[in-house]
C-alpha atoms as a PDB file:
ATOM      1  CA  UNK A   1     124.923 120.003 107.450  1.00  0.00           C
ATOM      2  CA  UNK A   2     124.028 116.962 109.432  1.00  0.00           C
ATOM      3  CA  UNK A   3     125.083 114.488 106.518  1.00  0.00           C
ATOM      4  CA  UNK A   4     126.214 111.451 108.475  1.00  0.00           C
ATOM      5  CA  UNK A   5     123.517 110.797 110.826  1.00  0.00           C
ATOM      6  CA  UNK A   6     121.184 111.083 108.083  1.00  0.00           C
ATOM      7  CA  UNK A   7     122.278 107.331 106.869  1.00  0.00           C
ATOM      8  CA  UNK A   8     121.230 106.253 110.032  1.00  0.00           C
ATOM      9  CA  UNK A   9     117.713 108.010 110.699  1.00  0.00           C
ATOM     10  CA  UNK A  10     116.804 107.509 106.777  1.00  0.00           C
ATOM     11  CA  UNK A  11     117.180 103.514 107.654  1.00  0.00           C
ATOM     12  CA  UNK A  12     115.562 103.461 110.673  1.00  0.00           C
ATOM     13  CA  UNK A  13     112.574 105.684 109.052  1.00  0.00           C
ATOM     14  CA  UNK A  14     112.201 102.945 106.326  1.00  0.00           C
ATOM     15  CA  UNK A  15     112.414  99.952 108.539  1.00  0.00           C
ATOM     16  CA  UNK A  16     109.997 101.610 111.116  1.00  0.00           C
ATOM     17  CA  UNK A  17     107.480 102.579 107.755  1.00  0.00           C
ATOM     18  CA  UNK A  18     107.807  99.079 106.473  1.00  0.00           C
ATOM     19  CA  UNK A  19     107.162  97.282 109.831  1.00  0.00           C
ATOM     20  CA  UNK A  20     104.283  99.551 110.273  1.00  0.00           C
ATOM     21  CA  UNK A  21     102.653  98.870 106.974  1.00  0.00           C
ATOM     22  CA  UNK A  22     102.892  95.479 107.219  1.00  0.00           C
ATOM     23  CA  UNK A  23     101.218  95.433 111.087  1.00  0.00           C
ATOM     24  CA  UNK A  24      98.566  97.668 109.664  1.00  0.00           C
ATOM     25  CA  UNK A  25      97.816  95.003 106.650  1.00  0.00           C
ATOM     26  CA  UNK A  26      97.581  92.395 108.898  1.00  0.00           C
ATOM     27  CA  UNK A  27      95.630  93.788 111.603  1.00  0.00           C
ATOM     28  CA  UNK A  28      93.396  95.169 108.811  1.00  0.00           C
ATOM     29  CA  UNK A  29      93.109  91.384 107.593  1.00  0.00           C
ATOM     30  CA  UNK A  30      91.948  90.171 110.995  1.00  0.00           C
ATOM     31  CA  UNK A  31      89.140  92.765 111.440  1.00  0.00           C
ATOM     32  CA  UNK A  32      88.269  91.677 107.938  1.00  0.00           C
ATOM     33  CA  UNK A  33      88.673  87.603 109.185  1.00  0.00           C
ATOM     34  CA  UNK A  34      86.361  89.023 111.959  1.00  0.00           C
ATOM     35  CA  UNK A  35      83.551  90.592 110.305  1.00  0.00           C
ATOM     36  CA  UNK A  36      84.128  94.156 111.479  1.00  0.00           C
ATOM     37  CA  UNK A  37      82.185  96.962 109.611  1.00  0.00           C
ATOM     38  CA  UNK A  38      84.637  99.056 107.573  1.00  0.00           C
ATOM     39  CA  UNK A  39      83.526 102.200 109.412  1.00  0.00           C
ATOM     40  CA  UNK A  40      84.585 102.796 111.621  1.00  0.00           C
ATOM     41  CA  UNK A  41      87.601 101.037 110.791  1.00  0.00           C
ATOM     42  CA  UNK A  42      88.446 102.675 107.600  1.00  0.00           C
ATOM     43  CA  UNK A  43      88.869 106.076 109.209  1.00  0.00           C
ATOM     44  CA  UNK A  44      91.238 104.437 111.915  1.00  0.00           C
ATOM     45  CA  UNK A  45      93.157 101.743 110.364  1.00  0.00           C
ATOM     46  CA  UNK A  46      93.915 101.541 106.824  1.00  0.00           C
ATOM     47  CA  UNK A  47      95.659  98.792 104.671  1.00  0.00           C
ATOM     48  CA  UNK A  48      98.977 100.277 102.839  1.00  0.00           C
ATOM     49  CA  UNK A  49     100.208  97.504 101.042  1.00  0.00           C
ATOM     50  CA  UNK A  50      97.278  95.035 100.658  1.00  0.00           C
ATOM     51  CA  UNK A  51      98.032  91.810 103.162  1.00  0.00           C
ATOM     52  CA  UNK A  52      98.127  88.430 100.883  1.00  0.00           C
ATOM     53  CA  UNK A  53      99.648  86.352 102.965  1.00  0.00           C
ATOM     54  CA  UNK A  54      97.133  84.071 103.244  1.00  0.00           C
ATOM     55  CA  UNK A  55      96.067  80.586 102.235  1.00  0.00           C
ATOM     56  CA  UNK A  56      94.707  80.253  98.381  1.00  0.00           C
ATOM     57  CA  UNK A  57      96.254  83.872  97.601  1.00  0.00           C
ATOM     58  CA  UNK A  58      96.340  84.578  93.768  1.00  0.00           C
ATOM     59  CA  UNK A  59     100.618  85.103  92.698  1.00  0.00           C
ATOM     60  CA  UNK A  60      99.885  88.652  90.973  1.00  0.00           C
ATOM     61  CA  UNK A  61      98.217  89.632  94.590  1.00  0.00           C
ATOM     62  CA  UNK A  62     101.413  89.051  96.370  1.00  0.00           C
ATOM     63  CA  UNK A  63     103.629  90.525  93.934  1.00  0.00           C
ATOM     64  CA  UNK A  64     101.603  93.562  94.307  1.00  0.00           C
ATOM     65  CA  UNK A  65     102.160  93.761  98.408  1.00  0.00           C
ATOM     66  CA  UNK A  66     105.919  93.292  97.776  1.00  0.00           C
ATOM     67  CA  UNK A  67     105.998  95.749  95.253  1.00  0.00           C
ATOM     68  CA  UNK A  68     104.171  98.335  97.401  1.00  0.00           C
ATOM     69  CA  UNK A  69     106.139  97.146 100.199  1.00  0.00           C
ATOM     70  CA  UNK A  70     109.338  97.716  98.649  1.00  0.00           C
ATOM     71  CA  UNK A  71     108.124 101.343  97.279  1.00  0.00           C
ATOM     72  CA  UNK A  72     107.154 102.032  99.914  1.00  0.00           C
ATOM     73  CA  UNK A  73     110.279 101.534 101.773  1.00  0.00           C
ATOM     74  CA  UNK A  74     112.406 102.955  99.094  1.00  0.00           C
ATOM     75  CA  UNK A  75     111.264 106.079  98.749  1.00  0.00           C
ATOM     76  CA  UNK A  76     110.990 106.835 102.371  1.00  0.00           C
ATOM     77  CA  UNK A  77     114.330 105.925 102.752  1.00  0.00           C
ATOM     78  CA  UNK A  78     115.509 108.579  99.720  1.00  0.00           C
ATOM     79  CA  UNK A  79     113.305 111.223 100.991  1.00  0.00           C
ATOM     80  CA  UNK A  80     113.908 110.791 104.885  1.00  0.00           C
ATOM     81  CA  UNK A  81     117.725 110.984 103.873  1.00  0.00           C
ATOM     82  CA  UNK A  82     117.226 113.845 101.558  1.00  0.00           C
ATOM     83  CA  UNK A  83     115.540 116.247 103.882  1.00  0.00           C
ATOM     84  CA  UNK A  84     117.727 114.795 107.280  1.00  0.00           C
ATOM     85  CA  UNK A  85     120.850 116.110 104.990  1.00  0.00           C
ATOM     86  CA  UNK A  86     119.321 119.439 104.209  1.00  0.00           C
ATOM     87  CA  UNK A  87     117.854 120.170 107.972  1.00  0.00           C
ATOM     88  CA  UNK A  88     120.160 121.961 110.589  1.00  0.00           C
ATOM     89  CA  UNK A  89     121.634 120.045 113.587  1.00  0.00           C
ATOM     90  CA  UNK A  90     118.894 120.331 116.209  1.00  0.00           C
ATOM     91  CA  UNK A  91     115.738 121.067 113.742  1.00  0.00           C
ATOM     92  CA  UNK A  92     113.475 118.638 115.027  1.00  0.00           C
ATOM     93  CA  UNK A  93     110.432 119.895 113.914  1.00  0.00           C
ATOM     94  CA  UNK A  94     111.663 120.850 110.258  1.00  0.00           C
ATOM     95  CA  UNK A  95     112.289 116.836 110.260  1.00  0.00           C
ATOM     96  CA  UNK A  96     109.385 115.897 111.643  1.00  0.00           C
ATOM     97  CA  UNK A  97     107.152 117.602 108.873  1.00  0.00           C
ATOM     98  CA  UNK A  98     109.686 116.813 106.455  1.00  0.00           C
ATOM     99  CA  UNK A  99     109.108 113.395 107.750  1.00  0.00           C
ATOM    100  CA  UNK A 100     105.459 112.514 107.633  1.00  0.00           C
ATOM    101  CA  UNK A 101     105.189 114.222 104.070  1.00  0.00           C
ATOM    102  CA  UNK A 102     107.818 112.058 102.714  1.00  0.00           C
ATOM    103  CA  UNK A 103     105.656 109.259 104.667  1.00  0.00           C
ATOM    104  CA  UNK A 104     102.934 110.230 102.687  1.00  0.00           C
ATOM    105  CA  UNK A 105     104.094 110.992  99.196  1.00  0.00           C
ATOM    106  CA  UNK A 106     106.146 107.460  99.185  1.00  0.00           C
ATOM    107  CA  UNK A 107     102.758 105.908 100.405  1.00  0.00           C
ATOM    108  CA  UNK A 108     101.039 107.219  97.064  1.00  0.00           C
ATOM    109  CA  UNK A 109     103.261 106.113  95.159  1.00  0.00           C
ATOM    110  CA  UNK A 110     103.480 102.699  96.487  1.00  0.00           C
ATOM    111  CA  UNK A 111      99.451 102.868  96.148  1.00  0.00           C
ATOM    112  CA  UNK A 112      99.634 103.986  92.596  1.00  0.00           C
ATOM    113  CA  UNK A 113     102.142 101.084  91.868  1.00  0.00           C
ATOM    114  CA  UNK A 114     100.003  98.288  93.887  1.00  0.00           C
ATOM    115  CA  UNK A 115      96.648  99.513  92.290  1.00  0.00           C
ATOM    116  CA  UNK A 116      96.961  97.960  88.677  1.00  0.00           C
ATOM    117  CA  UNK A 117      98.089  94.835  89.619  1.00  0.00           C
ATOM    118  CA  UNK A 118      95.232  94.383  92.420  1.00  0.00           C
ATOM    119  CA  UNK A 119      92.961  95.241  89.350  1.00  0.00           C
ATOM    120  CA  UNK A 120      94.703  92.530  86.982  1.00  0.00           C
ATOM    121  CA  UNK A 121      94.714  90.054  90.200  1.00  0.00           C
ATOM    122  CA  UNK A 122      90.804  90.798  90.267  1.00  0.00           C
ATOM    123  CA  UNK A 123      90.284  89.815  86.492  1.00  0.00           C
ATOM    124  CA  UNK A 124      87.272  91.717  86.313  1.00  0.00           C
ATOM    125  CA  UNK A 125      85.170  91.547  82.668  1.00  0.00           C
ATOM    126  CA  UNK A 126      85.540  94.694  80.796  1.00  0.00           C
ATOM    127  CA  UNK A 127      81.668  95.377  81.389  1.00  0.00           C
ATOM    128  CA  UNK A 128      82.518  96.060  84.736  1.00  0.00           C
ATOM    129  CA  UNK A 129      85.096  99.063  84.023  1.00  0.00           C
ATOM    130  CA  UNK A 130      83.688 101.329  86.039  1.00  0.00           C
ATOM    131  CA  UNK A 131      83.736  98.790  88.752  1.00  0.00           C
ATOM    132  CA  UNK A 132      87.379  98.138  88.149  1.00  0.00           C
ATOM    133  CA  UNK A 133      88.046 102.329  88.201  1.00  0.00           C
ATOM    134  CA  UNK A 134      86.281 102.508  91.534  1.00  0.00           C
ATOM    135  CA  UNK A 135      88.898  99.880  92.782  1.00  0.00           C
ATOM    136  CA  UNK A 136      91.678 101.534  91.115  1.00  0.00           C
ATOM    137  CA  UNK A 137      90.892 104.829  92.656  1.00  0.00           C
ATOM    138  CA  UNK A 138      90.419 103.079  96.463  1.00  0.00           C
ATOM    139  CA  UNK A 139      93.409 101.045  95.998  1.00  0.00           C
ATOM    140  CA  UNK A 140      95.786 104.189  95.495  1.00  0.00           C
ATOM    141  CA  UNK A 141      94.243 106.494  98.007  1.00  0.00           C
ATOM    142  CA  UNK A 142      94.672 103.883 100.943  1.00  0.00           C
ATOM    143  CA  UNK A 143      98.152 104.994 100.773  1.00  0.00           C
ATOM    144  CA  UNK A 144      98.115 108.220 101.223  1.00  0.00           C
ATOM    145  CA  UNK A 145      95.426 107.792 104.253  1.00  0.00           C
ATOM    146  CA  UNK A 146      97.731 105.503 106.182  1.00  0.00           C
ATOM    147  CA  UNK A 147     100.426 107.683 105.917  1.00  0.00           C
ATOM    148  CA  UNK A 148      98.221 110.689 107.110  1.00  0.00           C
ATOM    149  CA  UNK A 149      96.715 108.545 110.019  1.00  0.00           C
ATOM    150  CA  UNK A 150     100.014 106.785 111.186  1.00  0.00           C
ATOM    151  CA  UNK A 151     103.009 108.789 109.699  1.00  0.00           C
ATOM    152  CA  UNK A 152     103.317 110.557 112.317  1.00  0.00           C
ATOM    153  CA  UNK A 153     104.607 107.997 114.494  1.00  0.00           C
ATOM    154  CA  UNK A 154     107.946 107.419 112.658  1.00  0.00           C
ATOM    155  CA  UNK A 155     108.303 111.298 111.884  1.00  0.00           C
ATOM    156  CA  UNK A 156     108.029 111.909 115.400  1.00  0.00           C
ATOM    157  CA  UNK A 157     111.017 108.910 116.143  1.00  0.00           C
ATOM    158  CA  UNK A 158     113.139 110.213 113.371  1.00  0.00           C
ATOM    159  CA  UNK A 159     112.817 113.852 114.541  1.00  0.00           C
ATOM    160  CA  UNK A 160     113.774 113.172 118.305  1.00  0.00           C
ATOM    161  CA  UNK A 161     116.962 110.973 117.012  1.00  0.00           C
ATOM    162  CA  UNK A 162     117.744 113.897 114.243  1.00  0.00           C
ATOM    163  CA  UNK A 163     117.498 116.501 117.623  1.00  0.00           C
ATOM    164  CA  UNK A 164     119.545 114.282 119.594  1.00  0.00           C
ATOM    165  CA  UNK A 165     122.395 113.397 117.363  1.00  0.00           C
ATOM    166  CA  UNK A 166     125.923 115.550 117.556  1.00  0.00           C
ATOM    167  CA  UNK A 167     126.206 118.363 115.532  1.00  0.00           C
ATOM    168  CA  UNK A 168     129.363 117.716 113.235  1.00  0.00           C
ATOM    169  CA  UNK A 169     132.594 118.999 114.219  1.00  0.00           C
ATOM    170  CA  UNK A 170     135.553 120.518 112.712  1.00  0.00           C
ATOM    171  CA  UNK A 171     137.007 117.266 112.466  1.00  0.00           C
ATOM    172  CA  UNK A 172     134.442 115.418 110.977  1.00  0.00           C
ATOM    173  CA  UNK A 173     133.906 118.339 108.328  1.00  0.00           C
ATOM    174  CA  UNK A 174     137.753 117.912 107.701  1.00  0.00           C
ATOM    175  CA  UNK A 175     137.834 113.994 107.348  1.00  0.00           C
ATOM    176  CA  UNK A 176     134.324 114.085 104.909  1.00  0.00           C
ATOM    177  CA  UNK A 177     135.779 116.848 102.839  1.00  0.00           C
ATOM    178  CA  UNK A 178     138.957 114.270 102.859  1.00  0.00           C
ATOM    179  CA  UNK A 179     136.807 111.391 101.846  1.00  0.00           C
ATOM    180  CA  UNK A 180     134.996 113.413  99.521  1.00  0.00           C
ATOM    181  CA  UNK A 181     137.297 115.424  97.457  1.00  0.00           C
ATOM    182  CA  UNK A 182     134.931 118.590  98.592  1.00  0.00           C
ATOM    183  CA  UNK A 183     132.996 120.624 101.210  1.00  0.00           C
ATOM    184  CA  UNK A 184     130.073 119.557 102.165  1.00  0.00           C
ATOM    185  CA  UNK A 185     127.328 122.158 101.452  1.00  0.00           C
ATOM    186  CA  UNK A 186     127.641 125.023 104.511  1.00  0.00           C
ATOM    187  CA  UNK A 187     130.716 123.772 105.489  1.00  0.00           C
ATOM    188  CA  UNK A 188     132.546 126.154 102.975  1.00  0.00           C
ATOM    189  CA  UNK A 189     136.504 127.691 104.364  1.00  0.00           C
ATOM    190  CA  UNK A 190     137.066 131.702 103.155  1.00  0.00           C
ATOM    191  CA  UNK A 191     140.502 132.333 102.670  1.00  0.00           C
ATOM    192  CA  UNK A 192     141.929 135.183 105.076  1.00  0.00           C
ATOM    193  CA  UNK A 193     141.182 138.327 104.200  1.00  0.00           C
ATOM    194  CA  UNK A 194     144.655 141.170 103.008  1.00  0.00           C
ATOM    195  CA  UNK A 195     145.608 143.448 105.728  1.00  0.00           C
ATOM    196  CA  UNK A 196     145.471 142.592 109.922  1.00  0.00           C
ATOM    197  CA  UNK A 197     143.053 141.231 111.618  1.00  0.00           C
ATOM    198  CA  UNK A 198     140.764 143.029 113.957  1.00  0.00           C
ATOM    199  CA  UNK A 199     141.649 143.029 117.224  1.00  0.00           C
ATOM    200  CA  UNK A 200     139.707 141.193 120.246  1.00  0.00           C
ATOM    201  CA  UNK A 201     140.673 143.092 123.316  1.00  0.00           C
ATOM    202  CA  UNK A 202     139.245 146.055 122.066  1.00  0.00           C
ATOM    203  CA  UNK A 203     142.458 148.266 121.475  1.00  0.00           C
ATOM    204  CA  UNK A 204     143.812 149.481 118.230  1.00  0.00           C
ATOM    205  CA  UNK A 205     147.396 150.386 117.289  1.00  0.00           C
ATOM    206  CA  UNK A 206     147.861 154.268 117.002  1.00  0.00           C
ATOM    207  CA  UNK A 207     147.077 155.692 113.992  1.00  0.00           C
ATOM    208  CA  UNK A 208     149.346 157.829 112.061  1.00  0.00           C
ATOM    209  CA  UNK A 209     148.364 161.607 112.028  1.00  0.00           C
ATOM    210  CA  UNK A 210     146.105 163.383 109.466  1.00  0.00           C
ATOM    211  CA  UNK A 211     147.739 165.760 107.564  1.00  0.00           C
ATOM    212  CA  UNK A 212     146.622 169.530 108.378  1.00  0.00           C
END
């Protein structure tokens, strides 16, 4: 399996995820600055993470974007790496798919994680609950939106590098089962088999004569 690359493409899937969210808070902050309507915006652009980096911003509002950001991140790295290890040399497309669903799993969960502290940063009375469940519930699916809308981008990126990378030789199989202590999954050596091997020019020693 394709094990070392996928250190590589697993990082550069979580930087290009975390970059992204954090241009798509922002810019979503500006149109907000600007007065735009939310639709069409909300179907276009949506904000991952929550931008609160911004002048009179409450504390539990920004730990809530760096916790989101650093879910978000996180995860995309351990899934990214997870399914770059188990796809073939040369699969783009089963890492592409692989890819944007990781995108969008890890962006749920970084939406479930940021939604209660938004709703704590809000300090909303308990009168308004249902209020505060509408929030929650908006909050959490932003997440998984963005990554629909946008994780395609960095699935597409890590599935051209996985399709470009080297497949692993016999060598490198050799020096990770070294560093290892074991095969790496695929990579298994069968022992020879008893008796001689089949030829390959396509003639066969003579073959002693059936008794009548």
């Amino acid at each position: 399996m394709n094990t070392d690359p996928s250190r590589r493409t697993s990082v550069v899937a979580a930087i290009l995820v975390g970059v992204g969210a954090l241009l798509s808070s922002f810019i979503t902050y500006l149109t907000l600055l600007w007065g735009l309507p939310n639709v069409p915006r909300l179907f276009i652009l949506q904000d991952p993470i929550g931008f609160a980096l911004r002048p009179n911003a409450q504390p539990m509002a920004l730990v809530a974007m760096f916790v989101a950001l650093l879910v978000l991140t996180g995860l995309t790295w351990i899934f990214v790496r997870s399914v770059t290890r188990a796809a073939l040399p040369g699969r783009g497309a089963a890492v592409f798919f692989g890819t944007w669903g990781a995108v969008i799993v890890a962006a749920a969960i970084a939406g479930a994680a940021r939604a209660p502290l938004v709703v704590i940063a809000l300090r909303l009375p308990t009168e308004q609950a249902e209020y505060a469940m509408t929030q929650y519930y908006q909050i959490a699916t932003a997440g998984v939106s963005w990554g629909l809308t946008w994780g395609w981008l960095a699935a597409l990126i890590i599935a051209l590098i996985h399709r470009a990378a080297p497949a692993p030789t016999m060598l490198d199989r050799t020096a990770r089962v070294a560093a290892t202590g074991h095969a790496a999954t695929g990579s298994y050596a069968y022992p020879p088999q008893a008796g001689s091997a089949a030829p390959t020019n396509g003639t066969y020693p003579p073959q002693p004569p059936h008794a009548g």
